[in-house]
Short mmCIF file of C-alpha atoms in Angstrom, two decimals:
data_model
loop_
_atom_site.label_atom_id
_atom_site.label_comp_id
_atom_site.label_asym_id
_atom_site.label_seq_id
_atom_site.Cartn_x
_atom_site.Cartn_y
_atom_site.Cartn_z
CA UNK S 1 150.43 137.40 121.90
CA UNK S 2 147.81 134.70 122.28
CA UNK S 3 145.51 136.82 124.37
CA UNK S 4 145.17 139.24 121.46
CA UNK S 5 143.66 136.66 119.07
CA UNK S 6 140.18 136.60 120.68
CA UNK S 7 140.37 140.38 120.95
CA UNK S 8 141.00 140.59 117.23
CA UNK S 9 138.29 138.08 116.36
CA UNK S 10 135.60 139.86 118.36
CA UNK S 11 136.56 143.43 117.57
CA UNK S 12 138.01 143.48 114.06
CA UNK S 13 134.78 144.87 112.56
CA UNK S 14 135.26 148.08 114.57
CA UNK S 15 138.85 148.36 113.35
CA UNK S 16 137.74 148.09 109.74
CA UNK S 17 135.29 150.95 110.27
CA UNK S 18 137.91 153.03 112.04
CA UNK S 19 140.30 152.47 109.13
CA UNK S 20 137.59 153.55 106.67
CA UNK S 21 136.74 156.55 108.82
CA UNK S 22 140.38 157.64 109.00
CA UNK S 23 140.64 157.37 105.20
CA UNK S 24 137.66 159.71 104.96
CA UNK S 25 139.04 162.07 107.58
CA UNK S 26 142.41 162.15 105.82
CA UNK S 27 140.71 162.99 102.52
CA UNK S 28 138.69 165.77 104.13
CA UNK S 29 141.72 167.36 105.80
CA UNK S 30 144.62 166.79 103.43
CA UNK S 31 143.18 166.67 99.93
CA UNK S 32 143.32 169.82 97.92
CA UNK S 33 140.52 169.11 95.48
CA UNK S 34 137.02 169.92 96.71
CA UNK S 35 135.40 166.91 95.02
CA UNK S 36 137.92 164.63 96.73
CA UNK S 37 136.99 166.22 100.03
CA UNK S 38 133.34 165.38 99.32
CA UNK S 39 134.32 161.79 98.45
CA UNK S 40 136.15 161.67 101.79
CA UNK S 41 133.06 162.94 103.58
CA UNK S 42 131.02 160.14 102.02
CA UNK S 43 133.55 157.49 103.02
CA UNK S 44 133.41 158.87 106.57
CA UNK S 45 129.61 158.69 106.60
CA UNK S 46 129.68 155.14 105.24
CA UNK S 47 132.04 154.09 108.03
CA UNK S 48 129.64 155.49 110.64
CA UNK S 49 126.71 153.72 108.97
CA UNK S 50 128.55 150.38 108.96
CA UNK S 51 129.49 150.89 112.60
CA UNK S 52 125.90 151.41 113.65
CA UNK S 53 124.58 148.50 111.60
CA UNK S 54 127.16 146.16 113.10
CA UNK S 55 126.07 147.22 116.61
CA UNK S 56 122.65 145.80 115.78
CA UNK S 57 123.98 142.38 114.83
CA UNK S 58 123.26 139.34 117.02
CA UNK S 59 124.53 135.82 116.54
CA UNK S 60 121.79 133.37 115.65
CA UNK S 61 119.25 136.07 114.83
CA UNK S 62 117.56 136.91 111.56
CA UNK S 63 116.55 140.15 109.85
CA UNK S 64 114.07 142.30 111.83
CA UNK S 65 110.99 141.18 109.93
CA UNK S 66 108.69 139.02 111.97
CA UNK S 67 107.97 135.59 110.58
CA UNK S 68 104.37 134.40 110.23
CA UNK S 69 103.48 138.05 110.52
CA UNK S 70 100.18 138.05 108.66
CA UNK S 71 96.94 138.66 110.49
CA UNK S 72 96.79 140.78 113.57
CA UNK S 73 99.51 139.26 115.64
CA UNK S 74 97.85 137.31 118.38
CA UNK S 75 99.87 134.23 117.49
CA UNK S 76 102.98 132.86 119.14
CA UNK S 77 105.01 135.22 121.34
CA UNK S 78 107.97 136.89 119.68
CA UNK S 79 111.38 136.40 121.24
CA UNK S 80 113.63 139.44 120.97
CA UNK S 81 116.75 137.29 120.71
CA UNK S 82 115.52 135.81 117.41
CA UNK S 83 115.65 139.11 115.57
CA UNK S 84 118.53 141.54 115.18
CA UNK S 85 118.18 144.99 116.69
CA UNK S 86 116.07 147.12 114.33
CA UNK S 87 116.92 150.49 115.84
CA UNK S 88 120.38 150.96 114.24
CA UNK S 89 118.82 150.09 110.89
CA UNK S 90 116.15 152.75 111.30
CA UNK S 91 118.67 155.36 112.42
CA UNK S 92 121.01 154.58 109.54
CA UNK S 93 118.18 154.60 107.01
CA UNK S 94 117.65 158.23 107.91
CA UNK S 95 121.41 158.86 108.01
CA UNK S 96 121.75 157.56 104.45
CA UNK S 97 119.04 160.00 103.40
CA UNK S 98 120.88 162.84 105.07
CA UNK S 99 124.13 161.80 103.39
CA UNK S 100 122.45 161.86 99.98
CA UNK S 101 120.99 165.28 100.72
CA UNK S 102 124.31 166.69 101.88
CA UNK S 103 126.03 165.15 98.84
CA UNK S 104 123.57 166.86 96.50
CA UNK S 105 123.93 170.25 98.15
CA UNK S 106 127.73 169.88 98.33
CA UNK S 107 127.95 169.09 94.63
CA UNK S 108 125.71 172.05 93.83
CA UNK S 109 128.02 174.30 95.84
CA UNK S 110 131.05 172.84 94.04
CA UNK S 111 129.46 173.61 90.68
CA UNK S 112 128.84 177.20 91.75
CA UNK S 113 132.46 177.50 92.97
CA UNK S 114 133.69 176.13 89.66
CA UNK S 115 131.54 178.58 87.74
CA UNK S 116 133.03 181.50 89.63
CA UNK S 117 136.69 180.44 89.99
CA UNK S 118 137.11 177.97 87.09
CA UNK S 119 139.00 175.62 89.39
CA UNK S 120 138.30 173.18 92.19
CA UNK S 121 141.76 173.25 93.79
CA UNK S 122 141.51 174.79 97.23
CA UNK S 123 144.85 176.64 97.16
CA UNK S 124 144.08 178.23 93.78
CA UNK S 125 140.68 179.39 95.01
CA UNK S 126 142.25 180.88 98.16
CA UNK S 127 144.84 182.68 96.01
CA UNK S 128 142.11 184.12 93.82
CA UNK S 129 140.23 185.28 96.91
CA UNK S 130 143.33 186.97 98.33
CA UNK S 131 144.04 188.80 95.07
CA UNK S 132 140.55 190.22 94.75
CA UNK G 1 149.89 170.62 106.32
CA UNK G 2 150.04 166.97 105.25
CA UNK G 3 152.17 166.10 108.30
CA UNK G 4 149.66 167.84 110.59
CA UNK G 5 146.78 165.99 108.91
CA UNK G 6 148.60 162.68 109.28
CA UNK G 7 149.24 163.41 112.96
CA UNK G 8 145.57 164.23 113.57
CA UNK G 9 144.37 161.16 111.70
CA UNK G 10 146.81 158.86 113.50
CA UNK G 11 145.89 160.34 116.89
CA UNK G 12 142.14 160.03 116.35
CA UNK G 13 142.49 156.55 114.89
CA UNK G 14 144.65 155.38 117.74
CA UNK G 15 142.26 156.77 120.36
CA UNK G 16 139.28 155.14 118.66
CA UNK G 17 141.03 151.77 118.35
CA UNK G 18 142.07 151.85 122.00
CA UNK G 19 138.42 152.60 122.87
CA UNK G 20 137.14 149.56 121.00
CA UNK G 21 138.56 147.28 123.71
CA UNK G 22 135.61 148.33 125.87
CA UNK G 23 133.04 147.77 123.13
CA UNK G 24 130.70 144.74 123.13
CA UNK G 25 131.80 141.81 120.97
CA UNK G 26 130.54 141.72 117.44
CA UNK G 27 127.20 139.90 117.30
CA UNK G 28 126.89 139.58 121.06
CA UNK G 29 123.17 139.09 121.83
CA UNK G 30 123.75 140.54 125.31
CA UNK G 31 125.29 143.80 124.11
CA UNK G 32 123.83 146.89 125.82
CA UNK G 33 122.21 148.11 122.60
CA UNK G 34 120.18 144.90 122.32
CA UNK G 35 118.94 144.78 125.91
CA UNK G 36 116.98 147.86 126.87
CA UNK G 37 114.89 149.53 124.21
CA UNK G 38 114.87 147.30 121.17
CA UNK G 39 113.18 144.19 122.70
CA UNK G 40 110.13 146.35 123.38
CA UNK G 41 109.87 147.20 119.68
CA UNK G 42 110.51 143.63 118.51
CA UNK G 43 107.95 142.11 120.84
CA UNK G 44 105.18 144.70 120.65
CA UNK G 45 105.25 145.66 116.96
CA UNK G 46 102.60 143.18 115.85
CA UNK G 47 100.34 144.08 118.76
CA UNK G 48 100.68 147.83 118.23
CA UNK G 49 100.81 148.22 114.46
CA UNK G 50 100.30 144.80 112.79
CA UNK G 51 103.38 145.50 110.64
CA UNK G 52 105.82 142.56 110.54
CA UNK G 53 108.73 144.66 109.28
CA UNK G 54 109.95 146.22 112.51
CA UNK G 55 112.15 148.73 110.70
CA UNK G 56 109.13 150.11 108.86
CA UNK G 57 106.98 150.33 111.96
CA UNK G 58 109.70 152.02 114.01
CA UNK G 59 110.53 154.37 111.13
CA UNK G 60 107.03 155.53 110.30
CA UNK G 61 105.13 155.08 113.54
CA UNK G 62 107.20 154.97 116.73
CA UNK G 63 109.68 157.49 115.33
CA UNK G 64 107.28 159.22 112.98
CA UNK G 65 108.39 162.75 113.89
CA UNK G 66 112.00 161.93 113.02
CA UNK G 67 111.02 160.56 109.62
CA UNK G 68 108.75 163.50 108.88
CA UNK G 69 111.58 165.95 109.36
CA UNK G 70 113.86 163.59 107.46
CA UNK G 71 111.54 163.98 104.50
CA UNK G 72 111.71 167.72 105.09
CA UNK G 73 115.53 167.50 104.98
CA UNK G 74 115.31 165.82 101.57
CA UNK G 75 112.87 168.46 100.36
CA UNK G 76 115.10 171.24 101.70
CA UNK G 77 118.11 169.76 99.93
CA UNK G 78 116.19 169.79 96.67
CA UNK G 79 115.17 173.42 97.23
CA UNK G 80 118.78 174.33 98.09
CA UNK G 81 120.10 172.74 94.88
CA UNK G 82 117.40 174.54 92.90
CA UNK G 83 118.20 177.93 94.46
CA UNK G 84 121.95 177.48 94.10
CA UNK G 85 122.03 176.31 90.51
CA UNK G 86 118.88 177.10 88.57
CA UNK G 87 119.24 179.87 86.05
CA UNK G 88 117.00 180.93 83.24
CA UNK G 89 119.36 182.05 80.49
CA UNK G 90 120.58 179.44 78.01
CA UNK G 91 124.16 178.14 77.88
CA UNK G 92 126.88 180.54 76.81
CA UNK G 93 126.82 180.49 73.03
CA UNK G 94 123.23 180.16 71.85
CA UNK G 95 124.12 177.72 69.08
CA UNK G 96 121.97 174.64 68.76
CA UNK G 97 122.71 171.32 67.10
CA UNK G 98 120.19 169.30 65.13
CA UNK G 99 120.38 165.99 63.36
CA UNK G 100 118.38 165.38 60.21
CA UNK G 101 116.59 162.16 60.99
CA UNK G 102 116.46 160.72 57.48
CA UNK G 103 120.02 161.37 56.36
CA UNK G 104 121.89 161.62 59.65
CA UNK G 105 123.42 164.98 58.65
CA UNK G 106 124.20 167.19 61.65
CA UNK G 107 123.36 170.91 61.41
CA UNK G 108 124.63 173.55 63.81
CA UNK G 109 122.77 176.83 64.04
CA UNK G 110 124.85 179.69 65.40
CA UNK G 111 121.70 181.52 66.57
CA UNK G 112 119.01 179.71 68.46
CA UNK G 113 116.00 179.67 66.12
CA UNK G 114 112.83 181.45 67.10
CA UNK G 115 110.75 178.40 66.26
CA UNK G 116 112.06 174.89 66.65
CA UNK G 117 112.29 172.90 63.39
CA UNK G 118 109.72 170.16 62.94
CA UNK G 119 110.63 167.38 65.37
CA UNK G 120 109.76 164.63 62.88
CA UNK G 121 112.43 165.94 60.51
CA UNK G 122 115.09 167.32 62.84
CA UNK G 123 116.06 165.94 66.23
CA UNK G 124 117.75 168.32 68.61
CA UNK G 125 120.93 166.89 70.11
CA UNK G 126 123.42 168.11 72.70
CA UNK G 127 126.38 170.11 71.39
CA UNK G 128 128.84 167.80 73.11
CA UNK G 129 126.96 165.06 71.43
CA UNK G 130 128.02 161.44 71.42
CA UNK G 131 126.34 159.05 68.98
CA UNK G 132 123.40 157.39 70.63
CA UNK G 133 123.83 153.70 71.13
CA UNK G 134 120.77 151.92 69.80
CA UNK G 135 121.18 148.93 72.13
CA UNK G 136 121.59 151.05 75.27
CA UNK G 137 118.65 153.28 74.38
CA UNK G 138 116.26 150.44 73.66
CA UNK G 139 117.30 148.20 76.51
CA UNK G 140 116.80 151.10 78.92
CA UNK G 141 113.47 151.95 77.31
CA UNK G 142 112.28 148.40 77.86
CA UNK G 143 113.67 148.18 81.41
CA UNK G 144 112.43 151.47 82.83
CA UNK G 145 108.73 150.47 83.17
CA UNK G 146 109.73 147.37 85.09
CA UNK G 147 112.11 149.35 87.28
CA UNK G 148 109.25 151.73 88.09
CA UNK G 149 106.92 148.84 88.81
CA UNK G 150 109.51 147.40 91.18
CA UNK G 151 109.81 150.81 92.86
CA UNK G 152 106.06 150.88 93.46
CA UNK G 153 106.25 147.31 94.81
CA UNK G 154 109.03 148.27 97.19
CA UNK G 155 106.97 151.19 98.52
CA UNK G 156 103.73 149.22 98.85
CA UNK G 157 105.29 146.03 100.20
CA UNK G 158 107.52 147.75 102.74
CA UNK G 159 105.31 146.41 105.55
CA UNK G 160 106.18 142.81 104.84
CA UNK G 161 109.59 142.81 103.18
CA UNK G 162 112.66 145.05 103.13
CA UNK G 163 111.56 148.30 101.58
CA UNK G 164 109.56 151.42 102.19
CA UNK G 165 109.20 154.96 101.04
CA UNK G 166 112.84 155.99 100.93
CA UNK G 167 114.03 152.89 99.07
CA UNK G 168 111.15 152.80 96.61
CA UNK G 169 111.39 156.54 96.01
CA UNK G 170 115.08 156.23 95.18
CA UNK G 171 114.34 153.38 92.75
CA UNK G 172 111.65 155.48 91.03
CA UNK G 173 113.98 158.48 90.85
CA UNK G 174 116.76 156.27 89.47
CA UNK G 175 114.48 155.11 86.67
CA UNK G 176 113.99 158.71 85.53
CA UNK G 177 117.73 159.36 85.85
CA UNK G 178 118.40 156.25 83.77
CA UNK G 179 116.15 157.68 81.07
CA UNK G 180 118.12 160.94 81.18
CA UNK G 181 121.41 159.05 80.92
CA UNK G 182 120.46 156.66 78.15
CA UNK G 183 118.45 159.11 76.02
CA UNK G 184 119.05 162.72 76.97
CA UNK G 185 118.02 165.25 79.56
CA UNK G 186 115.34 166.79 77.36
CA UNK G 187 113.56 163.44 76.94
CA UNK G 188 113.56 162.91 80.68
CA UNK G 189 112.40 166.49 81.24
CA UNK G 190 109.47 165.94 78.88
CA UNK G 191 108.41 162.88 80.90
CA UNK G 192 108.89 164.64 84.24
CA UNK G 193 108.87 168.39 84.03
CA UNK G 194 110.53 170.75 86.43
CA UNK G 195 107.19 171.92 87.84
CA UNK G 196 106.24 168.30 88.43
CA UNK G 197 109.40 167.55 90.38
CA UNK G 198 108.99 170.63 92.57
CA UNK G 199 105.30 170.05 93.18
CA UNK G 200 105.69 166.33 93.87
CA UNK G 201 108.43 166.79 96.43
CA UNK G 202 106.33 169.42 98.21
CA UNK G 203 103.20 167.24 97.99
CA UNK G 204 105.10 164.31 99.49
CA UNK G 205 106.03 166.30 102.58
CA UNK G 206 102.48 167.67 102.66
CA UNK G 207 100.98 164.15 102.60
CA UNK G 208 103.14 163.13 105.53
CA UNK G 209 102.36 166.20 107.61
CA UNK G 210 98.74 166.07 106.45
CA UNK G 211 98.24 162.53 107.75
CA UNK G 212 99.67 163.72 111.06
CA UNK G 213 97.42 166.76 111.15
CA UNK G 214 94.41 164.63 110.23
CA UNK G 215 95.11 162.42 113.23
CA UNK G 216 95.28 165.59 115.32
CA UNK G 217 91.95 166.74 113.92
CA UNK G 218 90.38 163.35 114.71
CA UNK G 219 91.24 163.82 118.36
CA UNK G 220 94.47 161.83 118.60
CA UNK G 221 98.03 162.98 118.92
CA UNK G 222 99.99 164.27 115.93
CA UNK G 223 100.94 161.27 113.74
CA UNK G 224 98.96 158.89 115.96
CA UNK G 225 97.43 156.90 113.13
CA UNK G 226 95.12 154.95 115.42
CA UNK G 227 92.95 158.07 115.57
CA UNK G 228 92.25 157.61 111.84
CA UNK G 229 90.34 154.37 112.47
CA UNK G 230 86.84 155.94 112.10
CA UNK G 231 87.68 157.36 108.66
CA UNK G 232 89.35 154.21 107.39
CA UNK G 233 86.64 152.02 108.92
CA UNK G 234 89.09 149.51 110.39
CA UNK G 235 90.19 148.74 113.93
CA UNK G 236 92.90 151.00 115.45
CA UNK G 237 95.74 148.49 114.94
CA UNK G 238 95.02 148.12 111.22
CA UNK G 239 94.62 151.91 111.04
CA UNK G 240 98.22 152.25 112.19
CA UNK G 241 99.33 149.91 109.41
CA UNK G 242 97.39 151.91 106.82
CA UNK G 243 98.63 155.20 108.25
CA UNK G 244 102.21 153.95 107.85
CA UNK G 245 101.39 153.13 104.23
CA UNK G 246 100.08 156.65 103.58
CA UNK G 247 103.13 158.36 104.99
CA UNK G 248 105.40 155.96 103.07
CA UNK G 249 103.66 157.04 99.88
CA UNK G 250 104.37 160.65 100.81
CA UNK G 251 108.01 159.83 101.54
CA UNK G 252 108.32 157.98 98.24
CA UNK G 253 106.91 160.89 96.25
CA UNK G 254 109.17 163.41 97.96
CA UNK G 255 112.32 161.31 97.58
CA UNK G 256 111.68 160.44 93.93
CA UNK G 257 110.96 164.02 92.89
CA UNK G 258 113.89 165.41 94.87
CA UNK G 259 116.37 162.91 93.38
CA UNK G 260 115.26 163.87 89.88
CA UNK G 261 115.34 167.58 90.73
CA UNK G 262 118.87 167.37 92.15
CA UNK G 263 120.11 165.27 89.23
CA UNK G 264 118.69 167.58 86.58
CA UNK G 265 120.14 170.70 88.18
CA UNK G 266 123.54 169.10 88.74
CA UNK G 267 123.79 167.53 85.28
CA UNK G 268 122.90 170.69 83.35
CA UNK G 269 124.39 173.28 85.74
CA UNK G 270 120.88 174.52 86.41
CA UNK G 271 119.85 175.21 82.82
CA UNK G 272 117.88 172.00 82.31
CA UNK G 273 118.38 172.12 78.53
CA UNK G 274 121.15 169.61 78.01
CA UNK G 275 123.56 167.67 80.12
CA UNK G 276 124.77 164.18 80.83
#
């Protein structure tokens, strides 16, 4: 049992993201309402974003903005270990933008589906499609 | 169906959790992600671009292509929402609701009038109208200019503090959405018309691509802002910093206009006359 405690303490962040991700996946697969599926998709995306950002973390480092950064940078040398990894932040900045864009388009599609079928329940929509 | 979904979710979750044993520890400075590429960016950013915020310099300069097409994704999402939802005819049932300003009496017209009544006497309100809250309306009216000022600060100061085009653009767009929520959609549409949202989101993408093409015309590579140094009359390193600022302005414009465009179309089901 005792050998699992350090494992938990160093890895529990990943487990939180996996739990979040599975909540989103469950919502996308099992929920019947289209808006709930979209909410699930957003939870899934948020879990991925948190996962990437936590990869960039370093103990004892600060945010990736250089201190004493004015002027043209011929001052003291910058040590990479003092700053957390900026790349996951950049990648997730763009991923957040994509998630907003997909959310907007998904909601627009849901509105169009509701205008045509007057319902957002997947089984009722499928039934209407089979009848026609 | 639910049992199958539960089985899939449990299987995927179990596989992922068993895989985390091989992952680097949380916050480990010697994790593989922190060793190979990122030190180059952290150490050379000041030398290359004179931008202290590494995220901004990587976003707009080292990975400028990625961000340009990211802006295009935002623009495309706005266009997709517009094409899916926008329709010209008014809501079903052409009745319109007005409130007499002096007396507070509410009048419903079963036919939409040919000419709108004088706006100083009658105020048009939504037909699922809720009484406007004086405190909410005026607090929002006072706050919105400061929110917009902060949005501009976030865009312009993205070189030195957390911020940049995407964040500032979202703040600016949120200020317009706040106006639409606290007053009504027509008030917000008068401040920022549909043509303006469409044009601004296109202009934002155009500014970004235009800065890149200008660098190409000056003899550099596409989006190599150092080639702009002769026009800007600064040294090449400062030209990169300024070039990042220009593209961030383009990103901010595109994001703000697209957020407002998406919100308006979603809130009014594409009719832009009334909504949340």
